[in-house]
Amino acid sequence: MKNQTKFKSSMLVIALSLSSQAFALDNPENVNQSAYTTSFKALDTNSDGTLSKSEAKKEKLFAKHFTAADKDNDGTLDEQEYTNYKSQAEQKVVKRVVKDSVITSKVKGSLLKDEGLKSLKVSVKTHQGVVLLSGFVETEDQIQQAGKIAAEIEGVKSVENSLLLKKD
């Protein structure tokens, strides 16, 4: 009973956190423009107000995605192109992390509900929809059950079940 109360409290905190993050993502005005301006100016070594491909490649994101960021196809990035692309890339990462966190929470909650598992000894991590289960359980059936539970959660792409049998 105590675990259920803690779980419900945790889920409430997560839900509130996710809703505030979702609100921030839906409002691009919340993006800190001055941080982008500062990093843009630091990359603009010749101070011409644009970034050449060689200037932009000093930042990992633009080393790989310069062409995609160059919306007007002029071979340079102005501050608006730089800011827009960087902001979108950061929002994409935040959304992925939030989705992974939700999946992790759902898997943990489902494991806690299962009577046949000692789920507090099972660690759950999620990256890009891939769930990693690790820790120790008592039986082979528990390993299989945990994997099955995780695989049934919405958003899970695959499960890497690294659970081990506890040695006596």
Short mmCIF file of C-alpha atoms in Angstrom, two decimals:
data_model
loop_
_atom_site.label_atom_id
_atom_site.label_comp_id
_atom_site.label_asym_id
_atom_site.label_seq_id
_atom_site.Cartn_x
_atom_site.Cartn_y
_atom_site.Cartn_z
CA MET A 1 0.00 0.00 0.00
CA LYS A 2 2.85 2.35 0.89
CA ASN A 3 4.51 1.65 -2.49
CA GLN A 4 1.27 2.47 -4.33
CA THR A 5 1.03 5.85 -2.59
CA LYS A 6 4.65 6.65 -3.41
CA PHE A 7 4.07 5.52 -6.99
CA LYS A 8 0.97 7.70 -7.38
CA SER A 9 2.83 10.69 -5.93
CA SER A 10 5.73 10.09 -8.29
CA MET A 11 3.42 9.83 -11.28
CA LEU A 12 1.74 13.12 -10.30
CA VAL A 13 5.10 14.89 -10.09
CA ILE A 14 6.12 13.47 -13.47
CA ALA A 15 2.82 14.49 -15.07
CA LEU A 16 3.13 18.04 -13.77
CA SER A 17 6.72 18.23 -14.94
CA LEU A 18 5.82 16.94 -18.40
CA SER A 19 2.93 19.35 -18.77
CA SER A 20 5.13 22.34 -17.96
CA GLN A 21 7.82 21.11 -20.38
CA ALA A 22 5.23 20.58 -23.10
CA PHE A 23 3.96 24.14 -22.56
CA ALA A 24 7.50 25.49 -22.93
CA LEU A 25 7.99 23.53 -26.16
CA ASP A 26 4.78 24.92 -27.63
CA ASN A 27 5.93 28.50 -27.00
CA PRO A 28 9.06 29.29 -29.04
CA GLU A 29 9.17 32.73 -27.42
CA ASN A 30 10.51 30.94 -24.35
CA VAL A 31 13.74 30.12 -26.19
CA ASN A 32 16.66 32.08 -24.81
CA GLN A 33 17.61 34.10 -27.88
CA SER A 34 20.59 35.80 -26.22
CA ALA A 35 22.34 32.44 -25.70
CA TYR A 36 21.95 31.68 -29.41
CA THR A 37 23.16 35.17 -30.34
CA THR A 38 26.22 34.75 -28.15
CA SER A 39 27.15 31.39 -29.64
CA PHE A 40 26.43 32.63 -33.19
CA LYS A 41 28.75 35.63 -32.71
CA ALA A 42 31.45 33.39 -31.23
CA LEU A 43 31.34 31.22 -34.36
CA ASP A 44 31.24 34.21 -36.73
CA THR A 45 35.02 34.73 -36.61
CA ASN A 46 35.11 37.20 -39.53
CA SER A 47 32.18 39.20 -38.07
CA ASP A 48 30.29 39.39 -41.37
CA GLY A 49 26.94 38.44 -39.81
CA THR A 50 26.82 35.01 -41.42
CA LEU A 51 28.44 31.66 -40.80
CA SER A 52 30.33 29.95 -43.56
CA LYS A 53 30.40 26.17 -43.58
CA SER A 54 33.92 26.21 -42.09
CA GLU A 55 32.84 28.58 -39.28
CA ALA A 56 29.68 26.59 -38.51
CA LYS A 57 31.41 23.19 -38.47
CA LYS A 58 33.08 24.14 -35.18
CA GLU A 59 29.73 23.28 -33.62
CA LYS A 60 28.95 19.55 -33.87
CA LEU A 61 25.30 20.03 -34.85
CA PHE A 62 26.18 22.17 -37.87
CA ALA A 63 29.17 20.07 -38.88
CA LYS A 64 26.64 17.38 -39.77
CA HIS A 65 23.55 19.43 -40.69
CA PHE A 66 24.79 22.66 -42.29
CA THR A 67 22.90 22.12 -45.55
CA ALA A 68 19.63 21.38 -43.76
CA ALA A 69 20.00 24.56 -41.69
CA ASP A 70 20.78 26.70 -44.76
CA LYS A 71 17.13 27.29 -45.74
CA ASP A 72 17.86 29.90 -48.43
CA ASN A 73 20.62 27.72 -49.96
CA ASP A 74 23.13 30.56 -50.15
CA GLY A 75 26.00 28.57 -48.61
CA THR A 76 25.92 30.53 -45.36
CA LEU A 77 23.83 30.64 -42.21
CA ASP A 78 22.44 33.93 -41.00
CA GLU A 79 21.58 34.29 -37.33
CA GLN A 80 17.91 33.43 -37.92
CA GLU A 81 18.74 30.18 -39.77
CA TYR A 82 21.24 29.28 -37.05
CA THR A 83 18.79 30.03 -34.24
CA ASN A 84 15.84 28.26 -35.87
CA TYR A 85 17.75 25.08 -36.62
CA LYS A 86 19.49 24.92 -33.24
CA SER A 87 16.22 25.57 -31.40
CA GLN A 88 14.40 22.86 -33.36
CA ALA A 89 17.22 20.37 -32.73
CA GLU A 90 17.19 21.09 -28.99
CA GLN A 91 13.39 20.77 -28.83
CA LYS A 92 13.61 17.43 -30.60
CA VAL A 93 16.08 16.15 -27.99
CA VAL A 94 13.90 17.39 -25.11
CA LYS A 95 10.82 15.70 -26.59
CA ARG A 96 12.73 12.41 -26.97
CA VAL A 97 13.97 12.57 -23.39
CA VAL A 98 10.45 13.29 -22.13
CA LYS A 99 9.03 10.36 -24.13
CA ASP A 100 11.75 8.06 -22.79
CA SER A 101 11.03 9.23 -19.23
CA VAL A 102 7.32 8.51 -19.65
CA ILE A 103 8.09 5.02 -20.97
CA THR A 104 10.45 4.35 -18.06
CA SER A 105 7.81 5.49 -15.57
CA LYS A 106 5.11 3.33 -17.17
CA VAL A 107 7.36 0.25 -17.20
CA LYS A 108 8.35 0.78 -13.55
CA GLY A 109 4.70 1.26 -12.59
CA SER A 110 3.64 -1.89 -14.38
CA LEU A 111 6.45 -3.87 -12.78
CA LEU A 112 5.42 -2.59 -9.34
CA LYS A 113 1.85 -3.74 -9.95
CA ASP A 114 2.90 -7.27 -10.88
CA GLU A 115 2.61 -9.52 -7.84
CA GLY A 116 5.11 -12.08 -9.13
CA LEU A 117 8.04 -9.67 -9.40
CA LYS A 118 10.23 -8.09 -6.82
CA SER A 119 10.33 -5.07 -9.08
CA LEU A 120 12.22 -2.83 -6.68
CA LYS A 121 15.30 -4.83 -7.60
CA VAL A 122 14.78 -4.23 -11.32
CA SER A 123 16.37 -1.17 -12.91
CA VAL A 124 14.66 0.34 -15.96
CA LYS A 125 16.30 2.73 -18.40
CA THR A 126 14.99 3.92 -21.75
CA HIS A 127 16.79 5.48 -24.71
CA GLN A 128 14.99 6.27 -27.95
CA GLY A 129 12.21 3.81 -27.07
CA VAL A 130 14.57 0.94 -26.27
CA VAL A 131 14.04 -0.30 -22.70
CA LEU A 132 16.93 -1.82 -20.76
CA LEU A 133 16.01 -4.02 -17.82
CA SER A 134 18.77 -4.90 -15.39
CA GLY A 135 19.11 -6.26 -11.89
CA PHE A 136 18.48 -9.54 -10.13
CA VAL A 137 15.37 -11.69 -9.82
CA GLU A 138 14.60 -15.05 -8.23
CA THR A 139 13.39 -17.12 -11.19
CA GLU A 140 13.62 -17.47 -14.96
CA ASP A 141 9.86 -16.85 -15.11
CA GLN A 142 10.38 -13.44 -13.51
CA ILE A 143 12.92 -12.55 -16.20
CA GLN A 144 10.44 -13.49 -18.91
CA GLN A 145 7.52 -11.73 -17.16
CA ALA A 146 9.45 -8.48 -16.75
CA GLY A 147 10.41 -8.51 -20.43
CA LYS A 148 6.82 -9.18 -21.46
CA ILE A 149 5.49 -6.37 -19.25
CA ALA A 150 8.01 -3.88 -20.65
CA ALA A 151 7.30 -4.88 -24.26
CA GLU A 152 3.56 -4.23 -23.80
CA ILE A 153 4.04 -0.56 -22.86
CA GLU A 154 3.04 1.95 -25.52
CA GLY A 155 6.06 3.54 -27.20
CA VAL A 156 8.48 0.70 -26.47
CA LYS A 157 10.38 -0.21 -29.65
CA SER A 158 12.32 -3.08 -28.12
CA VAL A 159 13.43 -4.52 -24.79
CA GLU A 160 16.97 -5.47 -23.85
CA ASN A 161 16.42 -7.83 -20.97
CA SER A 162 19.64 -8.03 -18.95
CA LEU A 163 18.02 -9.39 -15.79
CA LEU A 164 20.02 -12.06 -14.01
CA LEU A 165 19.10 -14.83 -11.64
CA LYS A 166 20.07 -14.12 -8.08
CA LYS A 167 22.67 -16.58 -6.81
CA ASP A 168 21.94 -18.20 -3.47
#
